C-alpha positions as MATLAB code, in Angstrom:
seq = 'MKKIYITIATALLLAGCAIDNYDEPGATLSGRILYNGQVVGVRSAGTQLELWQDGYPLRSKITVYIAW';
ca = [
      -4.558    4.137  -43.906;
      -5.131    5.571  -40.453;
      -2.173    7.947  -40.905;
      -3.732    9.332  -44.086;
      -7.008   10.133  -42.300;
      -5.159   11.823  -39.434;
      -3.066   13.856  -41.883;
      -6.134   14.973  -43.840;
      -8.037   15.870  -40.659;
      -5.079   17.878  -39.346;
      -4.690   19.746  -42.639;
      -8.403   20.649  -42.691;
      -8.291   21.797  -39.089;
      -5.292   24.044  -39.651;
      -6.747   25.468  -42.869;
     -10.043   26.237  -41.119;
      -8.353   28.125  -38.278;
      -6.753   30.636  -40.641;
     -10.155   31.673  -42.011;
     -11.744   32.502  -38.622;
      -8.904   34.501  -37.102;
      -9.864   38.178  -37.072;
      -8.103   40.901  -35.127;
      -9.843   41.811  -31.911;
     -11.459   45.244  -31.682;
      -9.209   48.003  -30.416;
     -12.013   50.270  -29.148;
     -12.888   50.733  -25.481;
     -15.886   52.257  -23.768;
     -15.324   54.542  -20.813;
     -17.496   56.710  -18.653;
     -19.989   56.509  -15.804;
     -23.120   54.428  -15.418;
     -26.115   56.664  -14.732;
     -29.705   55.914  -13.756;
     -32.125   58.861  -13.657;
     -29.165   61.237  -13.714;
     -27.481   59.692  -10.658;
     -24.222   57.717  -10.725;
     -24.755   54.027  -10.000;
     -22.126   52.255   -7.900;
     -21.340   48.794   -9.251;
     -18.819   46.065   -8.528;
     -16.087   45.386  -11.057;
     -16.146   42.023  -12.878;
     -19.523   41.233  -11.334;
     -21.826   43.448  -13.348;
     -22.771   43.117  -16.999;
     -24.329   45.586  -19.387;
     -26.040   44.760  -22.664;
     -25.362   46.789  -25.797;
     -27.867   46.618  -28.650;
     -27.424   47.936  -32.173;
     -30.243   48.240  -34.679;
     -29.900   48.047  -38.420;
     -28.535   44.528  -38.887;
     -30.531   41.440  -39.917;
     -29.492   39.433  -36.853;
     -30.315   41.509  -33.782;
     -28.590   40.188  -30.675;
     -27.052   41.625  -27.537;
     -23.387   42.328  -26.945;
     -22.450   41.558  -23.335;
     -20.045   44.049  -21.737;
     -18.324   43.371  -18.427;
     -17.466   46.335  -16.210;
     -13.812   46.798  -15.226;
     -12.113   49.552  -13.233;
];
């Protein structure tokens, strides 16, 4: 009986993974970070920016890490 439960749980887990697998975005952002028209020097992998997009019912931030 225990083998049946394990088999069913494994089948549900594997079936659920196929639904949530989306391709990752292929877009990248590039450019300079400016504040009052002046370039801001930042460390790589230590600084985060927040992107916000209006027009969707659930408004939340998208965290972006800076890389060189």
